[in-house]
Coordinates of C-alpha atoms in Angstrom, one line a residue:
M17 CA 70.5 104.3 105.5
E18 CA 70.8 108.0 105.9
V19 CA 71.7 110.0 102.8
Q20 CA 74.1 112.9 102.4
E21 CA 72.0 114.6 99.8
R22 CA 68.3 115.3 99.7
D23 CA 65.8 116.8 97.2
D24 CA 64.9 120.4 97.2
P25 CA 62.1 121.6 99.7
E26 CA 59.5 121.9 97.0
T27 CA 60.0 118.3 95.8
I28 CA 60.0 117.0 99.4
G29 CA 56.9 119.1 100.1
R30 CA 55.0 117.6 97.2
R31 CA 56.1 114.1 98.2
V32 CA 54.8 114.6 101.8
Q33 CA 51.5 115.9 100.5
Q34 CA 51.0 113.0 98.1
L35 CA 52.0 110.4 100.7
R36 CA 49.7 112.0 103.4
A37 CA 46.8 112.1 101.0
A38 CA 47.3 108.5 99.9
R39 CA 47.1 107.4 103.6
G40 CA 44.1 109.6 104.4
L41 CA 45.8 111.6 107.0
T42 CA 45.1 115.3 107.9
Q43 CA 47.9 117.7 108.4
K44 CA 47.1 117.7 112.2
Q45 CA 47.4 113.9 112.4
L46 CA 50.7 114.0 110.5
A47 CA 52.1 116.8 112.7
E48 CA 51.1 115.6 116.2
P49 CA 52.5 115.4 118.8
A50 CA 55.8 117.1 117.9
Y51 CA 54.8 119.7 115.3
T52 CA 51.8 121.9 114.3
P53 CA 49.5 121.6 111.3
A54 CA 50.8 125.0 110.2
Y55 CA 54.4 123.7 110.0
V56 CA 53.2 120.7 107.9
S57 CA 51.3 123.1 105.6
T58 CA 54.4 125.3 105.2
L59 CA 56.6 122.2 104.5
E60 CA 54.1 120.9 101.9
A61 CA 54.2 124.2 100.2
G62 CA 58.0 124.0 99.9
R63 CA 58.5 127.2 101.9
V64 CA 60.7 125.6 104.6
R65 CA 63.7 123.3 104.6
A66 CA 62.8 120.6 107.1
S67 CA 65.4 119.4 109.6
D68 CA 66.4 115.7 109.6
E69 CA 64.6 115.4 112.9
A70 CA 61.4 116.7 111.4
L71 CA 61.7 114.5 108.3
R72 CA 62.2 111.4 110.5
H73 CA 59.1 112.2 112.5
I74 CA 57.0 112.7 109.4
A75 CA 58.5 109.6 107.7
G76 CA 57.6 107.5 110.8
R77 CA 54.0 108.8 110.7
L78 CA 53.8 108.1 106.9
G79 CA 55.3 104.6 107.3
V80 CA 58.3 105.2 105.0
T81 CA 62.0 105.5 105.6
F82 CA 63.9 108.7 106.0
E83 CA 65.7 108.1 102.6
E84 CA 62.4 107.5 100.8
L85 CA 61.0 110.8 102.1
A86 CA 64.2 112.9 101.7
A87 CA 65.5 111.6 98.4
G88 CA 62.6 109.7 96.9
R89 CA 64.2 106.3 96.8
S90 CA 64.0 103.1 98.8
P91 CA 67.1 102.1 100.9
H92 CA 66.8 98.8 99.1
L93 CA 67.7 100.6 95.8
A94 CA 71.2 101.6 96.9
T95 CA 71.9 98.2 98.5
A96 CA 70.6 96.3 95.4
L97 CA 72.8 98.5 93.2
R98 CA 75.9 97.8 95.4
L99 CA 75.1 94.1 95.1
R100 CA 75.2 94.4 91.3
L101 CA 78.5 96.4 91.5
T102 CA 80.1 93.5 93.4
E103 CA 78.8 91.2 90.6
A104 CA 80.6 93.5 88.0
Q105 CA 83.7 93.4 90.2
R106 CA 83.6 89.6 90.2
T107 CA 83.2 89.6 86.4
L108 CA 86.3 91.8 86.0
A109 CA 88.3 89.8 88.6
T110 CA 87.7 86.7 86.4
G111 CA 89.2 88.5 83.4
E112 CA 86.0 89.4 81.4
A113 CA 86.9 93.0 81.0
E114 CA 84.5 93.9 78.2
E115 CA 81.5 92.2 79.9
A116 CA 82.4 94.0 83.1
A117 CA 82.6 97.3 81.4
A118 CA 79.1 96.9 80.0
Q119 CA 77.8 96.1 83.5
Y120 CA 79.6 99.1 85.1
A121 CA 78.3 101.5 82.4
A122 CA 74.7 100.4 83.1
L123 CA 75.2 100.7 86.8
F124 CA 76.8 104.1 86.5
A125 CA 73.8 105.4 84.6
E126 CA 71.4 104.0 87.2
A127 CA 73.4 105.5 90.1
E128 CA 73.5 108.8 88.3
T129 CA 69.7 108.8 87.9
H130 CA 69.2 108.2 91.6
G131 CA 72.0 110.6 92.8
L132 CA 74.0 107.8 94.5
V133 CA 77.5 109.4 94.7
R134 CA 79.4 106.5 96.2
E135 CA 78.0 104.1 93.7
R136 CA 78.9 106.4 90.8
A137 CA 82.5 106.5 92.0
T138 CA 82.6 102.7 92.3
A139 CA 81.3 102.3 88.8
L140 CA 83.8 104.8 87.4
L141 CA 86.7 103.0 89.1
G142 CA 85.5 99.7 87.6
L143 CA 85.2 101.3 84.1
G144 CA 88.8 102.6 84.5
E145 CA 90.1 99.2 85.5
C146 CA 88.4 97.6 82.5
A147 CA 89.9 100.2 80.2
L148 CA 93.4 99.5 81.7
D149 CA 92.9 95.8 81.1
T150 CA 91.9 96.3 77.4
G151 CA 94.6 99.0 76.9
D152 CA 92.4 102.0 76.3
L153 CA 94.6 104.3 78.3
V154 CA 93.1 107.7 77.5
E155 CA 89.6 106.4 78.4
A156 CA 91.0 104.8 81.5
R157 CA 92.6 108.0 82.7
Q158 CA 89.4 109.9 82.1
Y159 CA 87.4 107.4 84.2
F160 CA 89.8 107.6 87.1
E161 CA 89.8 111.4 87.0
R162 CA 86.1 111.4 87.2
A163 CA 86.2 109.0 90.1
E164 CA 88.6 111.3 91.9
E165 CA 86.2 114.2 91.4
E166 CA 83.4 112.1 92.9
L167 CA 85.6 111.2 95.9
A168 CA 86.9 114.7 96.5
G169 CA 87.0 115.5 100.2
R170 CA 87.2 111.9 101.2
P171 CA 90.2 110.5 103.2
L172 CA 93.3 109.7 101.1
P173 CA 93.0 105.9 101.5
V174 CA 89.6 106.0 99.9
R175 CA 90.9 108.0 97.0
V176 CA 94.0 105.8 96.4
P177 CA 92.5 103.3 93.9
A178 CA 91.4 106.2 91.6
L179 CA 94.8 108.0 92.0
R180 CA 96.7 104.8 91.4
G181 CA 94.6 104.0 88.3
R182 CA 95.3 107.4 86.9
A183 CA 99.1 107.0 87.6
V184 CA 99.1 103.6 85.9
A185 CA 97.4 105.0 82.8
H186 CA 100.0 107.8 82.6
Y187 CA 102.8 105.2 83.1
L188 CA 101.6 102.9 80.4
A189 CA 101.3 105.9 78.0
G190 CA 105.0 106.5 78.6
E191 CA 104.7 109.4 81.0
L192 CA 107.0 107.9 83.6
R193 CA 108.0 110.8 85.8
Y194 CA 104.5 112.1 86.2
A195 CA 103.3 108.6 87.2
V196 CA 106.1 108.3 89.8
Y197 CA 105.2 111.8 91.1
L198 CA 101.6 110.8 91.7
L199 CA 102.4 107.5 93.4
E200 CA 105.3 108.8 95.5
T201 CA 103.3 111.8 96.7
A202 CA 100.5 109.5 97.9
V203 CA 102.9 107.1 99.6
D204 CA 104.6 110.0 101.4
E205 CA 101.3 111.5 102.5
L206 CA 100.1 108.2 103.9
N207 CA 103.2 107.4 105.8
R208 CA 104.1 110.8 107.1
G209 CA 100.5 111.5 108.0
G210 CA 100.1 108.3 110.0
L211 CA 97.4 107.1 107.6
H212 CA 98.9 103.6 107.5
D213 CA 96.5 101.5 105.3
P214 CA 98.0 98.2 104.1
D215 CA 95.7 97.9 101.1
A216 CA 96.3 101.4 99.9
L217 CA 100.1 101.1 100.4
L218 CA 100.3 97.7 98.6
L219 CA 98.5 99.2 95.6
L220 CA 100.9 102.2 95.5
Y221 CA 104.1 100.3 96.1
A222 CA 103.3 97.6 93.5
S223 CA 102.2 100.1 90.9
V224 CA 105.4 102.2 91.2
I225 CA 107.7 99.3 90.5
G226 CA 107.3 99.5 86.7
P227 CA 108.0 103.3 86.3
Y228 CA 111.0 103.0 88.7
M229 CA 112.5 100.2 86.6
D230 CA 112.0 102.0 83.3
M231 CA 113.6 105.2 84.7
G232 CA 116.7 103.3 86.1
A233 CA 115.7 103.7 89.7
H234 CA 116.5 100.0 90.4
A235 CA 117.1 100.4 94.2
R236 CA 113.8 102.1 94.7
A237 CA 112.0 99.5 92.6
A238 CA 113.6 96.7 94.7
Q239 CA 112.5 98.4 97.9
A240 CA 109.0 98.9 96.7
A241 CA 108.7 95.3 95.7
E242 CA 110.0 94.3 99.1
F243 CA 107.3 96.4 100.8
A244 CA 104.5 95.2 98.5
L245 CA 105.4 91.5 99.1
A246 CA 105.5 92.1 102.9
L247 CA 102.0 93.5 102.7
A248 CA 100.6 90.9 100.3
P249 CA 99.7 88.1 102.8
Q250 CA 96.9 90.2 104.0
V251 CA 95.1 89.8 100.7
E252 CA 95.3 86.0 100.2
D253 CA 92.4 83.9 99.0
P254 CA 89.7 86.6 98.8
A255 CA 87.5 84.9 96.2
L256 CA 85.7 82.4 98.4
L257 CA 85.1 84.9 101.2
A258 CA 83.7 87.4 98.7
R259 CA 81.3 84.9 97.2
M260 CA 80.1 84.0 100.7
H261 CA 79.5 87.7 101.7
R262 CA 77.7 88.3 98.4
S263 CA 75.4 85.4 99.0
V264 CA 74.7 86.4 102.6
A265 CA 73.9 89.9 101.4
R266 CA 71.2 88.6 99.0
T267 CA 69.6 86.7 101.8
L268 CA 69.7 89.6 104.2
L269 CA 68.3 92.0 101.5
A270 CA 65.4 89.6 100.8
E271 CA 64.6 89.6 104.6
G272 CA 64.6 93.4 104.6
R273 CA 67.7 93.7 106.8
V274 CA 69.2 96.4 104.7
A275 CA 72.0 97.6 107.0
E276 CA 73.3 94.1 107.6
A277 CA 73.2 93.5 103.8
D278 CA 75.1 96.7 103.2
A279 CA 77.8 95.6 105.7
S280 CA 78.1 92.2 104.0
L281 CA 78.3 93.8 100.6
A282 CA 81.0 96.2 101.8
K283 CA 83.1 93.1 102.8
A284 CA 82.5 91.4 99.4
A285 CA 83.3 94.6 97.5
E286 CA 86.6 95.0 99.4
L287 CA 87.6 91.4 98.7
Y288 CA 86.8 91.7 95.0
R289 CA 88.9 94.9 94.9
R290 CA 91.7 93.0 96.4
L291 CA 91.4 90.4 93.6
Q292 CA 92.6 93.1 91.2
L293 CA 95.9 93.0 93.1
R294 CA 96.8 89.8 91.2
T295 CA 98.1 92.1 88.5
E296 CA 100.1 94.0 91.1
L297 CA 101.5 90.9 92.7
A298 CA 102.4 89.6 89.2
N299 CA 104.5 92.8 88.8
C300 CA 106.4 91.8 92.0
H301 CA 107.3 88.5 90.5
W302 CA 108.3 90.4 87.3
M303 CA 110.5 92.6 89.4
R304 CA 112.2 89.6 91.1
G305 CA 112.8 88.1 87.6
Y306 CA 114.5 91.3 86.5
V307 CA 116.7 91.3 89.6
Y308 CA 117.7 87.7 89.1
A309 CA 118.5 88.4 85.4
Q310 CA 120.7 91.4 86.4
D311 CA 122.6 89.1 88.7
G312 CA 123.1 86.5 86.0
E313 CA 120.7 83.9 87.7
L314 CA 118.9 83.3 84.4
E315 CA 117.1 80.1 85.3
R316 CA 115.5 81.7 88.4
A317 CA 114.8 84.8 86.4
E318 CA 112.9 82.7 83.8
Q319 CA 110.9 81.0 86.5
E320 CA 109.8 84.3 88.1
L321 CA 109.0 85.9 84.7
R322 CA 107.0 82.9 83.6
E323 CA 105.1 83.0 86.9
A324 CA 104.3 86.7 86.3
L325 CA 103.2 86.0 82.7
T326 CA 101.0 83.2 83.8
M327 CA 99.3 85.4 86.5
L328 CA 98.8 88.2 84.0
S329 CA 97.5 86.0 81.2
A330 CA 95.0 84.5 83.7
T331 CA 93.5 88.0 84.2
R332 CA 93.6 88.6 80.4
A333 CA 95.5 91.8 81.0
A334 CA 96.9 91.9 77.5
L335 CA 99.1 95.0 77.8
Y336 CA 100.7 93.9 81.0
S337 CA 101.2 90.4 79.6
S338 CA 103.0 91.8 76.6
Q339 CA 105.4 93.8 78.8
A340 CA 106.3 90.8 80.9
A341 CA 106.8 88.8 77.7
V342 CA 109.4 91.2 76.5
E343 CA 111.4 90.8 79.8
L344 CA 111.1 87.0 79.5
A345 CA 112.3 87.1 75.8
D346 CA 115.4 89.0 77.0
V347 CA 116.2 86.1 79.5
L348 CA 115.5 83.5 76.8
H349 CA 117.9 85.2 74.4
R350 CA 120.6 85.4 77.1
R351 CA 120.1 81.6 77.7
G352 CA 120.8 81.0 74.0
R353 CA 117.2 80.5 72.9
S354 CA 117.1 83.5 70.5
E355 CA 114.6 81.9 68.1
E356 CA 112.1 81.3 70.9
A357 CA 112.7 84.9 72.1
A358 CA 112.1 86.4 68.7
G359 CA 108.9 84.5 68.3
L360 CA 107.7 85.8 71.7
L361 CA 108.6 89.4 70.7
H362 CA 106.9 89.3 67.3
G363 CA 103.8 87.9 69.1
V364 CA 103.4 90.8 71.4
L365 CA 104.6 93.8 69.4
G366 CA 101.1 94.3 68.0
D367 CA 99.9 95.1 71.6
L368 CA 102.6 97.7 72.2
S369 CA 103.0 101.2 70.7
S370 CA 104.2 104.7 71.5
E371 CA 100.9 105.3 73.4
R372 CA 100.7 101.8 74.9
G373 CA 103.7 100.4 76.7
A374 CA 106.2 102.6 74.9
V375 CA 109.3 101.6 76.9
H376 CA 108.6 97.9 76.5
A377 CA 107.8 98.4 72.8
A378 CA 111.3 100.0 72.5
A379 CA 112.8 97.1 74.5
A380 CA 111.2 94.6 72.1
H381 CA 112.7 96.4 69.1
R382 CA 116.1 96.7 70.8
L383 CA 116.2 93.0 71.5
L384 CA 115.0 92.1 67.9
G385 CA 117.8 94.3 66.7
I386 CA 120.4 92.5 68.8
I387 CA 119.1 89.1 67.5
A388 CA 119.2 90.4 63.9
E389 CA 122.8 91.6 64.4
D390 CA 123.7 88.1 65.8
A391 CA 122.3 86.7 62.5
R392 CA 124.4 89.3 60.6
D393 CA 121.2 91.0 59.2
T394 CA 122.4 94.6 59.8
E395 CA 119.6 96.2 57.8
V396 CA 116.9 94.7 59.9
A397 CA 118.9 95.4 63.1
E398 CA 119.2 99.1 62.2
E399 CA 115.5 99.3 61.5
H400 CA 114.7 97.9 64.9
Y401 CA 117.2 100.2 66.7
V402 CA 115.8 103.3 65.0
R403 CA 112.3 102.4 66.0
A404 CA 113.4 101.8 69.6
L405 CA 115.2 105.2 69.7
S406 CA 112.1 107.0 68.6
L407 CA 110.0 105.3 71.3
L408 CA 112.5 106.0 74.1
E409 CA 113.0 109.6 73.3
R410 CA 109.3 110.2 73.6
A411 CA 109.1 108.3 77.0
G412 CA 112.1 110.0 78.5
A413 CA 113.7 106.6 79.5
A414 CA 117.2 108.1 79.8
G415 CA 119.2 105.0 80.8
D416 CA 117.8 102.8 78.1
L417 CA 118.2 105.6 75.5
A418 CA 121.9 105.9 76.2
D419 CA 122.5 102.2 75.9
L420 CA 120.5 102.1 72.6
C421 CA 122.5 104.9 71.1
R422 CA 125.7 102.9 71.9
L423 CA 124.2 99.9 70.1
L424 CA 123.2 101.9 67.1
G425 CA 126.5 103.8 67.0
D426 CA 128.5 100.5 67.0
L427 CA 126.3 99.1 64.2
L428 CA 126.8 102.2 62.1
R429 CA 130.6 102.3 62.7
R430 CA 130.9 98.6 61.7
T431 CA 129.1 99.3 58.4
G432 CA 131.4 102.2 57.6
R433 CA 129.1 105.1 58.4
V434 CA 131.4 106.9 60.8
E435 CA 129.7 110.3 60.9
A436 CA 126.3 108.8 61.5
A437 CA 127.8 106.7 64.3
L438 CA 129.3 109.8 65.9
D439 CA 125.9 111.4 65.9
A440 CA 124.4 108.4 67.6
Y441 CA 127.1 108.4 70.2
R442 CA 126.7 112.1 70.9
T443 CA 123.0 111.6 71.4
G444 CA 123.7 108.9 73.9
L445 CA 126.3 110.9 75.7
G446 CA 123.6 113.6 76.3
H447 CA 121.7 111.0 78.4
R448 CA 124.7 109.6 80.3
T449 CA 125.5 112.4 82.8
A450 CA 124.4 110.2 85.6
P451 CA 123.9 106.6 84.3
G452 CA 121.1 104.6 85.8
T453 CA 119.8 107.6 87.9
T454 CA 116.7 109.7 87.7
T455 CA 115.5 113.1 88.7
L456 CA 113.1 111.7 91.3
G457 CA 114.4 113.5 94.4
P458 CA 114.2 112.1 97.9
A459 CA 112.5 108.7 98.4
P460 CA 109.1 108.8 100.1
A461 CA 108.7 108.0 103.8
Q462 CA 108.8 104.3 104.6
P463 CA 105.7 102.4 106.1
P464 CA 105.8 101.1 109.6
L465 CA 105.8 97.5 108.6

């Protein structure tokens, strides 16, 4: 496999001289018939930057590969490293995020030692996904930013997983508008530029559903879910195929068929990457559940949300699972099962905070406040409402904030605190100039489905 980078002329010169001496060749024997002994002498002294053609000739005479001569590493090294990267992807796909992170960290260090750019980027993406699964959002964003730097200059579809990861980290940290901006800009560029890539588009559409919903852009969220589910059949049942390609790659590598092993590994890596879409597809079921709940179809809503929660729990995505559980608790409360809903909410609040799932942390406190009010415990209800208000103000979730101010104002008015109630209502009115809308601007271009 040809490399994009090579060592400096002095390093290559020393390598040529050492290999020539080890094989008992003279400079004339190494040079003939295409070059002169003087050229080889100049090259070994590091005073000339040899062309690829010259290095291929010399590599052939020395019995090594172009990559071994130009970069000092065997082509088997990069392929073996990619094989181990697919192993780490498999580990992450089965929900073992901490173990996968350890594998990725070791592989990144090895790739950096050998100057393997593509492998460094793959390891950084894996580390970012592991951090998302464990809820370490700042760390996740940093990994994705570094992956984007490694992939700078590559086509947009190649950069989408890193960009999407960074957007999700911002979203989960409560930075809704910026997350939407990143995702919509990428969708628009792909569709307007004719870069239709189903995998990249599915990632983007499924990832933007959450921010859309939290910002009140329900129509856009529904459309994104529709597009994502239309693309989803292209990523069904990847695990078996990935395992097969991984096994084939091992066999080919053992036989010295490096290029074929690389091709098989590329297929396995792509399939393992698609396995991560289980989280994204769970978000689509989550979205369907929300829509059913809004339409009053609570039984169907519960079914969809439980499906989403089951999928997310299977991947051990604790933060996502906690968010879906909040939506499910709302449906359970509306179906008259408030005690079950409260238990679910108290069980997940420990995984949510102002920096991790702020909007859903606020939703949990809001619902616990409503349940407390129903039980005539106004003190506990007010405490939950105030916590929710603080979280929503930070996240900028305008529609939810207006509704919460109404709830808090009504509670304060009923308990005789009229001035405080008026303050709460005024705060809410400041966020109700356009209920349920956002400042998102025009929708991105649609894909040619």
